[in-house]
PDB file of C-alpha atoms in Angstrom:
ATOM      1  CA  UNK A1286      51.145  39.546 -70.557  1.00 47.00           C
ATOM      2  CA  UNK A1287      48.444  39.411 -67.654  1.00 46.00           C
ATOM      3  CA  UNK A1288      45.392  41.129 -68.908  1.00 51.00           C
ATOM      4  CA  UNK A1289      42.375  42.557 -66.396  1.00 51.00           C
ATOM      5  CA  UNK A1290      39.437  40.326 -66.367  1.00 49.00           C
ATOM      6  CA  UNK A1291      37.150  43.644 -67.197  1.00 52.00           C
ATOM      7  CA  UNK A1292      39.349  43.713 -70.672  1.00 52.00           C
ATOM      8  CA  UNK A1293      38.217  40.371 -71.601  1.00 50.00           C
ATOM      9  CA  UNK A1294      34.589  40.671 -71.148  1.00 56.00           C
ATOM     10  CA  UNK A1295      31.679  39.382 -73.770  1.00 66.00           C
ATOM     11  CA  UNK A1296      30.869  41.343 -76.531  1.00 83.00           C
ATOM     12  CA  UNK A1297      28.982  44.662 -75.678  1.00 90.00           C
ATOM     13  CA  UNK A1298      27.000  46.600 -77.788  1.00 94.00           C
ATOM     14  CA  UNK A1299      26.762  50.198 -77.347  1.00 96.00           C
ATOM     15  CA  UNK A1300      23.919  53.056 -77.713  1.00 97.00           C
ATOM     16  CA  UNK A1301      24.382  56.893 -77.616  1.00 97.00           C
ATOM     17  CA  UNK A1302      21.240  58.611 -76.386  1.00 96.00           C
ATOM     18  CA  UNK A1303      20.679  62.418 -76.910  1.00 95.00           C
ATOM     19  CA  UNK A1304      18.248  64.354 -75.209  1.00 89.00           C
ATOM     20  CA  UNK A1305      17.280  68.110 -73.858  1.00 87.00           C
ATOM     21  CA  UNK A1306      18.070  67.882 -69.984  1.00 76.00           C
ATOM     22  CA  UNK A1307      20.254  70.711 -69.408  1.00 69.00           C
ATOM     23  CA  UNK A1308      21.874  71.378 -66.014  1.00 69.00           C
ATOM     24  CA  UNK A1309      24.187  74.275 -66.388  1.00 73.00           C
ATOM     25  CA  UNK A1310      22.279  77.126 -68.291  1.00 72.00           C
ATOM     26  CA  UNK A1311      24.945  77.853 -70.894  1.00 70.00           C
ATOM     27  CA  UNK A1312      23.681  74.401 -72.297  1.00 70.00           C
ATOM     28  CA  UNK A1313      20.440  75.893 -73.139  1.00 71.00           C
ATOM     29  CA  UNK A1314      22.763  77.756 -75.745  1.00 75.00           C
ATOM     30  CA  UNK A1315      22.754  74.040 -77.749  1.00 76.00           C
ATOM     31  CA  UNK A1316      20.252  73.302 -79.821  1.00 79.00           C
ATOM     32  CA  UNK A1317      16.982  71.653 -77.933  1.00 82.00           C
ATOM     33  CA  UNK A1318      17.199  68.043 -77.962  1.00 81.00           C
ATOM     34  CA  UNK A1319      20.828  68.053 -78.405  1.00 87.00           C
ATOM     35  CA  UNK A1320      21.938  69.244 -75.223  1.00 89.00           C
ATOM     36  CA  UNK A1321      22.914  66.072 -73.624  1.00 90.00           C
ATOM     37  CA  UNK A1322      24.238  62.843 -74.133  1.00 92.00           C
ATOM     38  CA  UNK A1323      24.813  59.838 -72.563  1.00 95.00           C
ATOM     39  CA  UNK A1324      25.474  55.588 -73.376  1.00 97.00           C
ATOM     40  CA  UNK A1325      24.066  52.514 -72.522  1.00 97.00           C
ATOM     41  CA  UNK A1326      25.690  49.303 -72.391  1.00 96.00           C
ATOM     42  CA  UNK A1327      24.272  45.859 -73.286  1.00 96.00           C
ATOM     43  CA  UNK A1328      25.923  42.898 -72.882  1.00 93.00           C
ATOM     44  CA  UNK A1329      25.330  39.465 -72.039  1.00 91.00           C
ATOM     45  CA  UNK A1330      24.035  39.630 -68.050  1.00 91.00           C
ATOM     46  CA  UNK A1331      22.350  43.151 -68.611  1.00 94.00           C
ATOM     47  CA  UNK A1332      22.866  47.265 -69.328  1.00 96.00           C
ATOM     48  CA  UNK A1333      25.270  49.475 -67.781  1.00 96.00           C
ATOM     49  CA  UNK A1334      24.331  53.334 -68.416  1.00 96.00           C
ATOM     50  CA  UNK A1335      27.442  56.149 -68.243  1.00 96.00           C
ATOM     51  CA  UNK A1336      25.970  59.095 -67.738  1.00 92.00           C
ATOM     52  CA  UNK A1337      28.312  61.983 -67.310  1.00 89.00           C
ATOM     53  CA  UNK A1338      26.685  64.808 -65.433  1.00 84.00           C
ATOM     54  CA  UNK A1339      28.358  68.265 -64.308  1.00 79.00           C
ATOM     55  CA  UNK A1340      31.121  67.426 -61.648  1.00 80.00           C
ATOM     56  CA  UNK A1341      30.422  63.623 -61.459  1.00 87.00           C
ATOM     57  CA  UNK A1342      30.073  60.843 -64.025  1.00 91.00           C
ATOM     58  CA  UNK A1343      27.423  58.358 -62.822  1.00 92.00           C
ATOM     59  CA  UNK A1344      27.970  54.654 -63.870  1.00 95.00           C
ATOM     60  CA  UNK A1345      24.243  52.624 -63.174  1.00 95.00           C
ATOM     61  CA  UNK A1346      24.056  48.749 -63.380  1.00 96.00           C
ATOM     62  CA  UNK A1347      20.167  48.724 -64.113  1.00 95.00           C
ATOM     63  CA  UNK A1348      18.393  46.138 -62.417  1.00 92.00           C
ATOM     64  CA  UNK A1349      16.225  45.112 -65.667  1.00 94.00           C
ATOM     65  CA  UNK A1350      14.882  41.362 -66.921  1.00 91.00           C
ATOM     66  CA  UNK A1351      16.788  39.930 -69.283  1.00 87.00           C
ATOM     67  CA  UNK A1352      15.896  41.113 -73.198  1.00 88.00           C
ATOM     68  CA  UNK A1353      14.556  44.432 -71.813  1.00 94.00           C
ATOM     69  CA  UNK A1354      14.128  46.845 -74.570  1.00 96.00           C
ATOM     70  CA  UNK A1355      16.411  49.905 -73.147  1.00 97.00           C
ATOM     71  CA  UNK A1356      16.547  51.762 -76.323  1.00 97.00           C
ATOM     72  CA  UNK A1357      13.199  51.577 -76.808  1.00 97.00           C
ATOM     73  CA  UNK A1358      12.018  52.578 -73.517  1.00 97.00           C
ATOM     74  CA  UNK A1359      14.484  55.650 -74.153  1.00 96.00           C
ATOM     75  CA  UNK A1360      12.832  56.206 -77.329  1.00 97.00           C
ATOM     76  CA  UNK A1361       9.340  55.935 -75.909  1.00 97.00           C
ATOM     77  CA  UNK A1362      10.080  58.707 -73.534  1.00 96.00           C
ATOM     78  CA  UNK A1363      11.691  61.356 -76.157  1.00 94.00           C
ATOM     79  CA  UNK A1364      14.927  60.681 -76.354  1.00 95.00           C
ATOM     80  CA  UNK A1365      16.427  60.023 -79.846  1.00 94.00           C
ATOM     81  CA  UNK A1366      18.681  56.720 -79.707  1.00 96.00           C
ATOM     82  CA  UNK A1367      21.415  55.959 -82.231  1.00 95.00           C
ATOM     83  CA  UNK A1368      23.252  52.135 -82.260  1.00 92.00           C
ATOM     84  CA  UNK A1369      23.547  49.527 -81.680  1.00 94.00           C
ATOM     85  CA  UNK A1370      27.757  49.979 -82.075  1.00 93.00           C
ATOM     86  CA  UNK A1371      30.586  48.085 -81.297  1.00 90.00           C
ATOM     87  CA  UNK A1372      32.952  49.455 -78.483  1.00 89.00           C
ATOM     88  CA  UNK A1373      36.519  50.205 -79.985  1.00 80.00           C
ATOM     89  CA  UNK A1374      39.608  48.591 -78.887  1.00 77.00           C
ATOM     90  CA  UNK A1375      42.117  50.917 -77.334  1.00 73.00           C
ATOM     91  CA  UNK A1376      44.881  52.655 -79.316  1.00 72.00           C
ATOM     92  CA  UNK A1377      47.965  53.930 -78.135  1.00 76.00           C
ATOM     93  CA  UNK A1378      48.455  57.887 -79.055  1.00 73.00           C
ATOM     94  CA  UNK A1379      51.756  60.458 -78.750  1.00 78.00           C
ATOM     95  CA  UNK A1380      49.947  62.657 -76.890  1.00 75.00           C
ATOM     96  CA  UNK A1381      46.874  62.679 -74.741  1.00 70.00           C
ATOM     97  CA  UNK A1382      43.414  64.018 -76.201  1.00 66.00           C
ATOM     98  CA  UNK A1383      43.256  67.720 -75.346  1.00 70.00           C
ATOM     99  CA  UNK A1384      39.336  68.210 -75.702  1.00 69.00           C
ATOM    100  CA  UNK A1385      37.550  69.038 -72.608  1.00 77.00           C
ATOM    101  CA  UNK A1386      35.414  65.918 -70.583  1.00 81.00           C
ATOM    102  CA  UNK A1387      32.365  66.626 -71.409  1.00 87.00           C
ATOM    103  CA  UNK A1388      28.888  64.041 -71.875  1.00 89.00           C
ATOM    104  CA  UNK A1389      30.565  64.027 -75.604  1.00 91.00           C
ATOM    105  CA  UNK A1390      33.842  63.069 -74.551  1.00 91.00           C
ATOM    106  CA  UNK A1391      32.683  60.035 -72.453  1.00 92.00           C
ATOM    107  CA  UNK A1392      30.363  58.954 -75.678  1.00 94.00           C
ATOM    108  CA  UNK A1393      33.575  59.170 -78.121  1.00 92.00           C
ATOM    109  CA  UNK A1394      35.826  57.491 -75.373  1.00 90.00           C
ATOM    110  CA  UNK A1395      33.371  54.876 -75.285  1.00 92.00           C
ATOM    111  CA  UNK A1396      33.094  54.313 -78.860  1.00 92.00           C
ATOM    112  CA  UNK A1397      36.898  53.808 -79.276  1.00 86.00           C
ATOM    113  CA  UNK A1398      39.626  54.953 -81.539  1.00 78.00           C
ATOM    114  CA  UNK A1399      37.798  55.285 -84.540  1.00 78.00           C
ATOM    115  CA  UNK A1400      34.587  57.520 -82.723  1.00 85.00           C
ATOM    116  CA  UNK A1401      34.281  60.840 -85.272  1.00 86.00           C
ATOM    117  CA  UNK A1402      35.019  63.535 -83.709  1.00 88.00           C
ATOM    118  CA  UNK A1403      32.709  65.917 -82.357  1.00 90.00           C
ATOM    119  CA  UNK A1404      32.645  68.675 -79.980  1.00 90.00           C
ATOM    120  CA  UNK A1405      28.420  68.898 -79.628  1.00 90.00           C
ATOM    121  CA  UNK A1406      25.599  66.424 -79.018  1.00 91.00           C
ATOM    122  CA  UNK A1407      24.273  67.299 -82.334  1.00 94.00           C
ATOM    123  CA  UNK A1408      27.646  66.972 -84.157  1.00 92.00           C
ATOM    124  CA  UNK A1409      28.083  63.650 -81.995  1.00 94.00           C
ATOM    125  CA  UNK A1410      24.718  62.615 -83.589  1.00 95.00           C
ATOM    126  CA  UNK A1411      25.286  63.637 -87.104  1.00 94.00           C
ATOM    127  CA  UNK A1412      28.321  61.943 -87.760  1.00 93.00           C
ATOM    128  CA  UNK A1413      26.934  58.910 -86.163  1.00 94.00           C
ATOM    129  CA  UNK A1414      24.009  59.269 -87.873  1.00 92.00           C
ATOM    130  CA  UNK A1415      25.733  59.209 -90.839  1.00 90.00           C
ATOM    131  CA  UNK A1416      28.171  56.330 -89.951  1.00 85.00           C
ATOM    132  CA  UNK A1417      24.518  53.970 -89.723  1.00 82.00           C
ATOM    133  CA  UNK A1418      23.404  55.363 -92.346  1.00 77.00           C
ATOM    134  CA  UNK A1419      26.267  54.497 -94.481  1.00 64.00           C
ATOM    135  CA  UNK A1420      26.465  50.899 -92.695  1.00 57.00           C
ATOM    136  CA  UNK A1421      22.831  50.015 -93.741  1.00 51.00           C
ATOM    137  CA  UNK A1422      23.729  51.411 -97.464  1.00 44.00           C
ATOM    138  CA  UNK A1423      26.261  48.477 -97.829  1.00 40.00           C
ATOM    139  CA  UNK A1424      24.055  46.040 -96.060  1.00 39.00           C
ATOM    140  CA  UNK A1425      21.124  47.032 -98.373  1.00 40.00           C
ATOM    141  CA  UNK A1426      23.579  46.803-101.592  1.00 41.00           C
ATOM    142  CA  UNK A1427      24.962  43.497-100.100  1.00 43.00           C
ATOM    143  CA  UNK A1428      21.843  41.689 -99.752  1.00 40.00           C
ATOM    144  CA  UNK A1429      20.109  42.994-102.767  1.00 43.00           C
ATOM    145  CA  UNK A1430      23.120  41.230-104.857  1.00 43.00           C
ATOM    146  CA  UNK A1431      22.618  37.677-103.331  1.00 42.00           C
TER     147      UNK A1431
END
């Protein structure tokens, strides 16, 4: 079985970013700060950012050195910033997912399979939230019994 180059890639690691922007003004309806949400990319060569916008998703290749600190810069400039994750690997479903695209959507879809499922940025971020929470837990237990 021939599989696409893009499919094969280095390992990325991915980061959800929530913030307020709001372009349609039913989103001021979500709770401030939670409004929007969007992922970077890091892999070997760089950061690709996904940011899904009303009408059009916009897909950036930032021109950045080498071991520039995206999530922090995000942080530095408001934006709460949960990762770093692992993308999932695909799995095949009966039927297709019937939730609407939305900057949500594109976050889950990028996490994979196993993303919680959410319908809000603020749900998005709680469950994740939770999900590091929980992973540093077991690292913390881990360590402190070596």
């Amino acid at each position: 079985m021939i599989r696409a180059a893009h499919r094969r890639a280095t390992a990325q690691q991915v980061f959800i970013v929530f913030g307020d922007g709001a372009d349609q003004p039913w989103l001021r309806l979500l709770r401030p700060g939670f409004r929007h949400c969007f992922a970077a990319l890091a892999d070997e060569t760089g950061w690709t950012v996904l940011d899904p916008l009303t009408g059009r998703l916009v897909v950036s290749r930032l021109g950045l050195p080498l071991g520039f600190d995206l999530p922090g810069f995000y942080r530095r400039a408001g934006l709460l910033v949960l990762g770093p994750f692992l993308p999932g690997e695909p799995r095949a479903r009966r039927l297709p997912p019937l939730a609407p695209y939305s900057c949500v959507a594109l976050c889950r879809a990028v996490l994979g399979g196993n993303a919680p499922f959410a319908m809000t940025p603020l749900g998005l971020f709680r469950f994740l939230n939770k999900m590091l929470g929980t992973r540093k837990n077991v690292l913390t237990s881990a360590s402190a019994a070596e």
